[in-house]
C-alpha cells in the first residue's frame, strides 16, 4: 500500500486543513514539536482503513466542539488506486458511522485523468471493513506490530502472549495460505 492523498475534516486536532498529497514521494519524514499533530496524521490513516486509532472510542477522535468528522484516504496497491472514506457523526449518546470503499476507473484510451471513482462498498460496514482487510492482506493488529510502531507502544509485539506473537508472525509471512491448502486437500 502506497499512501497517495489524505483529506481530513474535524479529525482530532485538524479542522479542515489542505489535503496532504503524497504522490511522487518515495520517503517522507514527519517532524515537529510535540503535540502538533504528527501522530494524528497516522491515526487518520489507520482509522480510515481499520476503524481504529489511539482512542478506543470514535467519538473521542472528533475535533473538540464539533459533531462530525471524516477521513478520505487514497492509496495505491499494485496497479490500482483505491479510496476509503470513513465518517462519524455524533448524535447525543449515539452516533452514526459510514464507510465507503472505491476504486479508480480510468477513462480508457490511456487517459488516466479522464475517469471516476467506482464504489466497491459492501452492504454493511463490517463487510466493507473485511473487504479492506482482504484487499490489503493485513489487519490492524498485524500492521501496528510490524509496519507501524505506535507512539508509546513500541513493545506491543514483545508483550503479547506467545500464541498471539505466533499468529502475528504467521499473518506477516502469509502462512494462512497453508491452512487454506490443508482445507482444500481435506475436501
PDB file of N, CA and C in Angstrom, residues 2-92:
ATOM      1  N   UNK A   2       0.628   2.123  -0.937  1.00  0.00           N
ATOM      2  CA  UNK A   2       1.369   3.376  -1.045  1.00  0.00           C
ATOM      3  C   UNK A   2       0.395   4.535  -0.803  1.00  0.00           C
ATOM      4  N   UNK A   3       0.559   5.306   0.281  1.00  0.00           N
ATOM      5  CA  UNK A   3      -0.324   6.457   0.516  1.00  0.00           C
ATOM      6  C   UNK A   3      -0.198   7.478  -0.615  1.00  0.00           C
ATOM      7  N   UNK A   4      -1.333   7.996  -1.090  1.00  0.00           N
ATOM      8  CA  UNK A   4      -1.325   8.975  -2.170  1.00  0.00           C
ATOM      9  C   UNK A   4      -1.910  10.319  -1.755  1.00  0.00           C
ATOM     10  N   UNK A   5      -2.996  10.299  -1.003  1.00  0.00           N
ATOM     11  CA  UNK A   5      -3.646  11.562  -0.621  1.00  0.00           C
ATOM     12  C   UNK A   5      -4.454  11.352   0.649  1.00  0.00           C
ATOM     13  N   UNK A   6      -4.439  12.351   1.531  1.00  0.00           N
ATOM     14  CA  UNK A   6      -5.177  12.290   2.788  1.00  0.00           C
ATOM     15  C   UNK A   6      -5.906  13.613   2.989  1.00  0.00           C
ATOM     16  N   UNK A   7      -7.225  13.518   3.176  1.00  0.00           N
ATOM     17  CA  UNK A   7      -8.041  14.707   3.418  1.00  0.00           C
ATOM     18  C   UNK A   7      -8.787  14.516   4.731  1.00  0.00           C
ATOM     19  N   UNK A   8      -8.639  15.472   5.633  1.00  0.00           N
ATOM     20  CA  UNK A   8      -9.228  15.381   6.974  1.00  0.00           C
ATOM     21  C   UNK A   8     -10.273  16.468   7.184  1.00  0.00           C
ATOM     22  N   UNK A   9     -11.305  16.121   7.946  1.00  0.00           N
ATOM     23  CA  UNK A   9     -12.326  17.092   8.362  1.00  0.00           C
ATOM     24  C   UNK A   9     -12.653  16.816   9.819  1.00  0.00           C
ATOM     25  N   UNK A  10     -12.333  17.760  10.693  1.00  0.00           N
ATOM     26  CA  UNK A  10     -12.616  17.664  12.132  1.00  0.00           C
ATOM     27  C   UNK A  10     -12.039  16.403  12.773  1.00  0.00           C
ATOM     28  N   UNK A  11     -10.914  15.933  12.275  1.00  0.00           N
ATOM     29  CA  UNK A  11     -10.278  14.754  12.857  1.00  0.00           C
ATOM     30  C   UNK A  11      -9.217  15.194  13.855  1.00  0.00           C
ATOM     31  N   UNK A  12      -9.441  14.858  15.118  1.00  0.00           N
ATOM     32  CA  UNK A  12      -8.539  15.197  16.224  1.00  0.00           C
ATOM     33  C   UNK A  12      -8.205  16.683  16.190  1.00  0.00           C
ATOM     34  N   UNK A  13      -6.938  17.040  16.026  1.00  0.00           N
ATOM     35  CA  UNK A  13      -6.552  18.446  16.083  1.00  0.00           C
ATOM     36  C   UNK A  13      -6.749  19.182  14.753  1.00  0.00           C
ATOM     37  N   UNK A  14      -7.194  18.478  13.720  1.00  0.00           N
ATOM     38  CA  UNK A  14      -7.344  19.076  12.395  1.00  0.00           C
ATOM     39  C   UNK A  14      -8.802  19.408  12.092  1.00  0.00           C
ATOM     40  N   UNK A  15      -9.081  20.678  11.774  1.00  0.00           N
ATOM     41  CA  UNK A  15     -10.449  21.077  11.395  1.00  0.00           C
ATOM     42  C   UNK A  15     -10.655  20.797   9.912  1.00  0.00           C
ATOM     43  N   UNK A  16     -10.106  21.626   9.058  1.00  0.00           N
ATOM     44  CA  UNK A  16     -10.220  21.456   7.605  1.00  0.00           C
ATOM     45  C   UNK A  16      -8.915  21.885   6.935  1.00  0.00           C
ATOM     46  N   UNK A  17      -7.844  21.150   7.181  1.00  0.00           N
ATOM     47  CA  UNK A  17      -6.572  21.534   6.555  1.00  0.00           C
ATOM     48  C   UNK A  17      -6.579  21.180   5.072  1.00  0.00           C
ATOM     49  N   UNK A  18      -5.618  21.731   4.368  1.00  0.00           N
ATOM     50  CA  UNK A  18      -5.450  21.347   2.964  1.00  0.00           C
ATOM     51  C   UNK A  18      -5.110  19.859   2.901  1.00  0.00           C
ATOM     52  N   UNK A  19      -5.516  19.209   1.833  1.00  0.00           N
ATOM     53  CA  UNK A  19      -5.212  17.786   1.661  1.00  0.00           C
ATOM     54  C   UNK A  19      -3.707  17.576   1.595  1.00  0.00           C
ATOM     55  N   UNK A  20      -3.270  16.448   2.131  1.00  0.00           N
ATOM     56  CA  UNK A  20      -1.862  16.070   2.036  1.00  0.00           C
ATOM     57  C   UNK A  20      -1.705  15.192   0.796  1.00  0.00           C
ATOM     58  N   UNK A  21      -0.873  15.626  -0.127  1.00  0.00           N
ATOM     59  CA  UNK A  21      -0.643  14.876  -1.367  1.00  0.00           C
ATOM     60  C   UNK A  21       0.707  14.179  -1.260  1.00  0.00           C
ATOM     61  N   UNK A  22       0.663  12.853  -1.170  1.00  0.00           N
ATOM     62  CA  UNK A  22       1.876  12.050  -1.031  1.00  0.00           C
ATOM     63  C   UNK A  22       2.386  11.529  -2.367  1.00  0.00           C
ATOM     64  N   UNK A  23       1.635  11.746  -3.444  1.00  0.00           N
ATOM     65  CA  UNK A  23       2.035  11.184  -4.735  1.00  0.00           C
ATOM     66  C   UNK A  23       3.401  11.749  -5.138  1.00  0.00           C
ATOM     67  N   UNK A  24       4.239  10.885  -5.627  1.00  0.00           N
ATOM     68  CA  UNK A  24       5.582  11.288  -6.046  1.00  0.00           C
ATOM     69  C   UNK A  24       6.620  11.206  -4.944  1.00  0.00           C
ATOM     70  N   UNK A  25       6.187  11.011  -3.700  1.00  0.00           N
ATOM     71  CA  UNK A  25       7.136  10.896  -2.591  1.00  0.00           C
ATOM     72  C   UNK A  25       7.567   9.444  -2.450  1.00  0.00           C
ATOM     73  N   UNK A  26       8.845   9.236  -2.285  1.00  0.00           N
ATOM     74  CA  UNK A  26       9.347   7.882  -2.064  1.00  0.00           C
ATOM     75  C   UNK A  26       9.706   7.671  -0.596  1.00  0.00           C
ATOM     76  N   UNK A  27       9.983   8.758   0.094  1.00  0.00           N
ATOM     77  CA  UNK A  27      10.326   8.704   1.511  1.00  0.00           C
ATOM     78  C   UNK A  27       9.832   9.993   2.138  1.00  0.00           C
ATOM     79  N   UNK A  28       9.172   9.889   3.278  1.00  0.00           N
ATOM     80  CA  UNK A  28       8.652  11.081   3.959  1.00  0.00           C
ATOM     81  C   UNK A  28       9.054  11.030   5.423  1.00  0.00           C
ATOM     82  N   UNK A  29       9.259  12.195   5.998  1.00  0.00           N
ATOM     83  CA  UNK A  29       9.601  12.313   7.408  1.00  0.00           C
ATOM     84  C   UNK A  29       8.648  13.324   8.038  1.00  0.00           C
ATOM     85  N   UNK A  30       7.946  12.912   9.077  1.00  0.00           N
ATOM     86  CA  UNK A  30       7.088  13.824   9.824  1.00  0.00           C
ATOM     87  C   UNK A  30       7.894  14.340  11.007  1.00  0.00           C
ATOM     88  N   UNK A  31       8.096  15.629  11.057  1.00  0.00           N
ATOM     89  CA  UNK A  31       8.866  16.188  12.172  1.00  0.00           C
ATOM     90  C   UNK A  31       8.168  17.442  12.681  1.00  0.00           C
ATOM     91  N   UNK A  32       8.429  17.754  13.925  1.00  0.00           N
ATOM     92  CA  UNK A  32       7.833  18.931  14.534  1.00  0.00           C
ATOM     93  C   UNK A  32       7.779  18.757  16.035  1.00  0.00           C
ATOM     94  N   UNK A  33       7.309  19.792  16.692  1.00  0.00           N
ATOM     95  CA  UNK A  33       7.226  19.782  18.149  1.00  0.00           C
ATOM     96  C   UNK A  33       6.160  18.803  18.626  1.00  0.00           C
ATOM     97  N   UNK A  34       6.289  18.389  19.887  1.00  0.00           N
ATOM     98  CA  UNK A  34       5.289  17.517  20.493  1.00  0.00           C
ATOM     99  C   UNK A  34       3.929  18.208  20.489  1.00  0.00           C
ATOM    100  N   UNK A  35       2.894  17.421  20.227  1.00  0.00           N
ATOM    101  CA  UNK A  35       1.540  17.945  20.279  1.00  0.00           C
ATOM    102  C   UNK A  35       1.097  18.723  19.062  1.00  0.00           C
ATOM    103  N   UNK A  36       1.824  18.625  17.962  1.00  0.00           N
ATOM    104  CA  UNK A  36       1.463  19.383  16.766  1.00  0.00           C
ATOM    105  C   UNK A  36       0.791  18.537  15.684  1.00  0.00           C
ATOM    106  N   UNK A  37       0.386  17.304  15.987  1.00  0.00           N
ATOM    107  CA  UNK A  37      -0.444  16.541  15.069  1.00  0.00           C
ATOM    108  C   UNK A  37       0.242  15.537  14.170  1.00  0.00           C
ATOM    109  N   UNK A  38       1.500  15.210  14.438  1.00  0.00           N
ATOM    110  CA  UNK A  38       2.195  14.216  13.594  1.00  0.00           C
ATOM    111  C   UNK A  38       1.531  12.846  13.724  1.00  0.00           C
ATOM    112  N   UNK A  39       1.313  12.404  14.941  1.00  0.00           N
ATOM    113  CA  UNK A  39       0.690  11.099  15.163  1.00  0.00           C
ATOM    114  C   UNK A  39      -0.762  11.082  14.695  1.00  0.00           C
ATOM    115  N   UNK A  40      -1.423  12.223  14.744  1.00  0.00           N
ATOM    116  CA  UNK A  40      -2.822  12.305  14.305  1.00  0.00           C
ATOM    117  C   UNK A  40      -2.944  12.000  12.811  1.00  0.00           C
ATOM    118  N   UNK A  41      -1.937  12.343  12.032  1.00  0.00           N
ATOM    119  CA  UNK A  41      -1.957  12.034  10.598  1.00  0.00           C
ATOM    120  C   UNK A  41      -1.935  10.517  10.403  1.00  0.00           C
ATOM    121  N   UNK A  42      -1.086   9.835  11.150  1.00  0.00           N
ATOM    122  CA  UNK A  42      -1.020   8.383  11.056  1.00  0.00           C
ATOM    123  C   UNK A  42      -2.275   7.738  11.638  1.00  0.00           C
ATOM    124  N   UNK A  43      -2.814   8.311  12.723  1.00  0.00           N
ATOM    125  CA  UNK A  43      -4.075   7.823  13.284  1.00  0.00           C
ATOM    126  C   UNK A  43      -5.206   7.948  12.262  1.00  0.00           C
ATOM    127  N   UNK A  44      -5.193   9.014  11.493  1.00  0.00           N
ATOM    128  CA  UNK A  44      -6.236   9.204  10.477  1.00  0.00           C
ATOM    129  C   UNK A  44      -6.189   8.087   9.438  1.00  0.00           C
ATOM    130  N   UNK A  45      -4.998   7.684   9.050  1.00  0.00           N
ATOM    131  CA  UNK A  45      -4.870   6.605   8.067  1.00  0.00           C
ATOM    132  C   UNK A  45      -5.366   5.283   8.638  1.00  0.00           C
ATOM    133  N   UNK A  46      -4.964   4.963   9.871  1.00  0.00           N
ATOM    134  CA  UNK A  46      -5.397   3.687  10.450  1.00  0.00           C
ATOM    135  C   UNK A  46      -6.896   3.708  10.755  1.00  0.00           C
ATOM    136  N   UNK A  47      -7.425   4.859  11.154  1.00  0.00           N
ATOM    137  CA  UNK A  47      -8.857   4.941  11.424  1.00  0.00           C
ATOM    138  C   UNK A  47      -9.656   4.778  10.129  1.00  0.00           C
ATOM    139  N   UNK A  48      -9.179   5.388   9.045  1.00  0.00           N
ATOM    140  CA  UNK A  48      -9.879   5.241   7.765  1.00  0.00           C
ATOM    141  C   UNK A  48      -9.892   3.777   7.331  1.00  0.00           C
ATOM    142  N   UNK A  49      -8.757   3.104   7.421  1.00  0.00           N
ATOM    143  CA  UNK A  49      -8.654   1.735   6.921  1.00  0.00           C
ATOM    144  C   UNK A  49      -9.295   0.705   7.838  1.00  0.00           C
ATOM    145  N   UNK A  50      -9.034   0.798   9.136  1.00  0.00           N
ATOM    146  CA  UNK A  50      -9.465  -0.255  10.063  1.00  0.00           C
ATOM    147  C   UNK A  50     -10.446   0.214  11.131  1.00  0.00           C
ATOM    148  N   UNK A  51     -10.748   1.495  11.180  1.00  0.00           N
ATOM    149  CA  UNK A  51     -11.659   1.996  12.205  1.00  0.00           C
ATOM    150  C   UNK A  51     -11.037   2.038  13.581  1.00  0.00           C
ATOM    151  N   UNK A  52      -9.708   2.025  13.632  1.00  0.00           N
ATOM    152  CA  UNK A  52      -9.007   2.021  14.915  1.00  0.00           C
ATOM    153  C   UNK A  52      -7.898   3.076  14.908  1.00  0.00           C
ATOM    154  N   UNK A  53      -7.737   3.689  16.055  1.00  0.00           N
ATOM    155  CA  UNK A  53      -6.674   4.676  16.252  1.00  0.00           C
ATOM    156  C   UNK A  53      -6.279   4.596  17.719  1.00  0.00           C
ATOM    157  N   UNK A  54      -5.584   5.574  18.214  1.00  0.00           N
ATOM    158  CA  UNK A  54      -5.099   5.505  19.597  1.00  0.00           C
ATOM    159  C   UNK A  54      -6.215   5.526  20.629  1.00  0.00           C
ATOM    160  N   UNK A  55      -7.381   6.025  20.266  1.00  0.00           N
ATOM    161  CA  UNK A  55      -8.527   6.026  21.171  1.00  0.00           C
ATOM    162  C   UNK A  55      -9.452   4.866  20.826  1.00  0.00           C
ATOM    163  N   UNK A  56     -10.044   4.264  21.843  1.00  0.00           N
ATOM    164  CA  UNK A  56     -10.972   3.160  21.610  1.00  0.00           C
ATOM    165  C   UNK A  56     -12.360   3.644  21.193  1.00  0.00           C
ATOM    166  N   UNK A  57     -12.652   4.901  21.409  1.00  0.00           N
ATOM    167  CA  UNK A  57     -13.957   5.465  21.084  1.00  0.00           C
ATOM    168  C   UNK A  57     -13.827   6.430  19.899  1.00  0.00           C
ATOM    169  N   UNK A  58     -14.572   6.157  18.831  1.00  0.00           N
ATOM    170  CA  UNK A  58     -14.506   7.009  17.638  1.00  0.00           C
ATOM    171  C   UNK A  58     -14.905   8.446  17.958  1.00  0.00           C
ATOM    172  N   UNK A  59     -15.885   8.626  18.852  1.00  0.00           N
ATOM    173  CA  UNK A  59     -16.323   9.983  19.181  1.00  0.00           C
ATOM    174  C   UNK A  59     -15.208  10.810  19.825  1.00  0.00           C
ATOM    175  N   UNK A  60     -14.246  10.156  20.458  1.00  0.00           N
ATOM    176  CA  UNK A  60     -13.118  10.872  21.062  1.00  0.00           C
ATOM    177  C   UNK A  60     -12.171  11.442  20.005  1.00  0.00           C
ATOM    178  N   UNK A  61     -12.285  10.983  18.775  1.00  0.00           N
ATOM    179  CA  UNK A  61     -11.429  11.466  17.692  1.00  0.00           C
ATOM    180  C   UNK A  61     -11.985  12.713  17.017  1.00  0.00           C
ATOM    181  N   UNK A  62     -13.251  13.036  17.307  1.00  0.00           N
ATOM    182  CA  UNK A  62     -13.873  14.225  16.713  1.00  0.00           C
ATOM    183  C   UNK A  62     -13.292  15.471  17.359  1.00  0.00           C
ATOM    184  N   UNK A  63     -12.941  16.451  16.522  1.00  0.00           N
ATOM    185  CA  UNK A  63     -12.367  17.713  16.988  1.00  0.00           C
ATOM    186  C   UNK A  63     -13.257  18.329  18.071  1.00  0.00           C
ATOM    187  N   UNK A  64     -12.640  18.831  19.124  1.00  0.00           N
ATOM    188  CA  UNK A  64     -13.349  19.404  20.260  1.00  0.00           C
ATOM    189  C   UNK A  64     -14.360  20.456  19.797  1.00  0.00           C
ATOM    190  N   UNK A  65     -15.598  20.297  20.247  1.00  0.00           N
ATOM    191  CA  UNK A  65     -16.649  21.256  19.919  1.00  0.00           C
ATOM    192  C   UNK A  65     -17.377  20.958  18.615  1.00  0.00           C
ATOM    193  N   UNK A  66     -16.976  19.928  17.894  1.00  0.00           N
ATOM    194  CA  UNK A  66     -17.617  19.580  16.620  1.00  0.00           C
ATOM    195  C   UNK A  66     -18.468  18.316  16.800  1.00  0.00           C
ATOM    196  N   UNK A  67     -19.331  18.040  15.838  1.00  0.00           N
ATOM    197  CA  UNK A  67     -20.227  16.884  15.950  1.00  0.00           C
ATOM    198  C   UNK A  67     -19.980  15.841  14.871  1.00  0.00           C
ATOM    199  N   UNK A  68     -19.085  16.113  13.954  1.00  0.00           N
ATOM    200  CA  UNK A  68     -18.832  15.148  12.883  1.00  0.00           C
ATOM    201  C   UNK A  68     -17.371  15.202  12.471  1.00  0.00           C
ATOM    202  N   UNK A  69     -16.931  14.137  11.816  1.00  0.00           N
ATOM    203  CA  UNK A  69     -15.566  14.093  11.282  1.00  0.00           C
ATOM    204  C   UNK A  69     -15.556  13.145  10.096  1.00  0.00           C
ATOM    205  N   UNK A  70     -14.522  13.292   9.271  1.00  0.00           N
ATOM    206  CA  UNK A  70     -14.338  12.351   8.165  1.00  0.00           C
ATOM    207  C   UNK A  70     -12.867  12.319   7.767  1.00  0.00           C
ATOM    208  N   UNK A  71     -12.483  11.164   7.224  1.00  0.00           N
ATOM    209  CA  UNK A  71     -11.149  10.981   6.675  1.00  0.00           C
ATOM    210  C   UNK A  71     -11.322  10.358   5.299  1.00  0.00           C
ATOM    211  N   UNK A  72     -10.689  10.974   4.314  1.00  0.00           N
ATOM    212  CA  UNK A  72     -10.703  10.498   2.933  1.00  0.00           C
ATOM    213  C   UNK A  72      -9.254  10.131   2.616  1.00  0.00           C
ATOM    214  N   UNK A  73      -8.983   8.839   2.435  1.00  0.00           N
ATOM    215  CA  UNK A  73      -7.618   8.341   2.256  1.00  0.00           C
ATOM    216  C   UNK A  73      -7.518   7.585   0.936  1.00  0.00           C
ATOM    217  N   UNK A  74      -6.629   8.062   0.070  1.00  0.00           N
ATOM    218  CA  UNK A  74      -6.372   7.399  -1.203  1.00  0.00           C
ATOM    219  C   UNK A  74      -5.017   6.713  -1.136  1.00  0.00           C
ATOM    220  N   UNK A  75      -4.959   5.501  -1.709  1.00  0.00           N
ATOM    221  CA  UNK A  75      -3.699   4.762  -1.713  1.00  0.00           C
ATOM    222  C   UNK A  75      -3.613   3.900  -2.957  1.00  0.00           C
ATOM    223  N   UNK A  76      -2.375   3.599  -3.324  1.00  0.00           N
ATOM    224  CA  UNK A  76      -2.124   2.709  -4.445  1.00  0.00           C
ATOM    225  C   UNK A  76      -1.798   1.324  -3.922  1.00  0.00           C
ATOM    226  N   UNK A  77      -2.285   0.328  -4.639  1.00  0.00           N
ATOM    227  CA  UNK A  77      -1.995  -1.058  -4.291  1.00  0.00           C
ATOM    228  C   UNK A  77      -1.904  -1.822  -5.601  1.00  0.00           C
ATOM    229  N   UNK A  78      -0.697  -2.306  -5.909  1.00  0.00           N
ATOM    230  CA  UNK A  78      -0.488  -2.928  -7.211  1.00  0.00           C
ATOM    231  C   UNK A  78      -0.748  -1.894  -8.295  1.00  0.00           C
ATOM    232  N   UNK A  79      -1.455  -2.275  -9.341  1.00  0.00           N
ATOM    233  CA  UNK A  79      -1.715  -1.322 -10.420  1.00  0.00           C
ATOM    234  C   UNK A  79      -2.931  -0.432 -10.159  1.00  0.00           C
ATOM    235  N   UNK A  80      -3.625  -0.631  -9.040  1.00  0.00           N
ATOM    236  CA  UNK A  80      -4.877   0.076  -8.786  1.00  0.00           C
ATOM    237  C   UNK A  80      -4.735   1.203  -7.782  1.00  0.00           C
ATOM    238  N   UNK A  81      -5.692   2.115  -7.859  1.00  0.00           N
ATOM    239  CA  UNK A  81      -5.802   3.233  -6.919  1.00  0.00           C
ATOM    240  C   UNK A  81      -7.134   3.067  -6.181  1.00  0.00           C
ATOM    241  N   UNK A  82      -7.076   3.125  -4.849  1.00  0.00           N
ATOM    242  CA  UNK A  82      -8.260   2.939  -4.030  1.00  0.00           C
ATOM    243  C   UNK A  82      -8.488   4.179  -3.167  1.00  0.00           C
ATOM    244  N   UNK A  83      -9.719   4.278  -2.679  1.00  0.00           N
ATOM    245  CA  UNK A  83     -10.098   5.390  -1.814  1.00  0.00           C
ATOM    246  C   UNK A  83     -11.020   4.853  -0.721  1.00  0.00           C
ATOM    247  N   UNK A  84     -10.707   5.200   0.515  1.00  0.00           N
ATOM    248  CA  UNK A  84     -11.535   4.846   1.663  1.00  0.00           C
ATOM    249  C   UNK A  84     -12.000   6.152   2.297  1.00  0.00           C
ATOM    250  N   UNK A  85     -13.301   6.270   2.472  1.00  0.00           N
ATOM    251  CA  UNK A  85     -13.867   7.448   3.137  1.00  0.00           C
ATOM    252  C   UNK A  85     -14.630   6.943   4.353  1.00  0.00           C
ATOM    253  N   UNK A  86     -14.131   7.297   5.525  1.00  0.00           N
ATOM    254  CA  UNK A  86     -14.803   6.901   6.773  1.00  0.00           C
ATOM    255  C   UNK A  86     -15.244   8.177   7.472  1.00  0.00           C
ATOM    256  N   UNK A  87     -16.483   8.175   7.950  1.00  0.00           N
ATOM    257  CA  UNK A  87     -17.006   9.354   8.643  1.00  0.00           C
ATOM    258  C   UNK A  87     -17.750   8.933   9.902  1.00  0.00           C
ATOM    259  N   UNK A  88     -17.891   9.873  10.781  1.00  0.00           N
ATOM    260  CA  UNK A  88     -18.581   9.632  12.058  1.00  0.00           C
ATOM    261  C   UNK A  88     -19.325  10.908  12.410  1.00  0.00           C
ATOM    262  N   UNK A  89     -20.577  10.728  12.819  1.00  0.00           N
ATOM    263  CA  UNK A  89     -21.393  11.842  13.277  1.00  0.00           C
ATOM    264  C   UNK A  89     -21.884  11.517  14.680  1.00  0.00           C
ATOM    265  N   UNK A  90     -21.659  12.432  15.603  1.00  0.00           N
ATOM    266  CA  UNK A  90     -22.079  12.237  16.988  1.00  0.00           C
ATOM    267  C   UNK A  90     -23.472  12.835  17.156  1.00  0.00           C
ATOM    268  N   UNK A  91     -24.375  12.017  17.710  1.00  0.00           N
ATOM    269  CA  UNK A  91     -25.745  12.473  17.949  1.00  0.00           C
ATOM    270  C   UNK A  91     -26.121  12.100  19.371  1.00  0.00           C
ATOM    271  N   UNK A  92     -25.899  12.984  20.313  1.00  0.00           N
ATOM    272  CA  UNK A  92     -26.195  12.679  21.713  1.00  0.00           C
ATOM    273  C   UNK A  92     -25.349  11.519  22.199  1.00  0.00           C
TER     274      UNK A  92
END
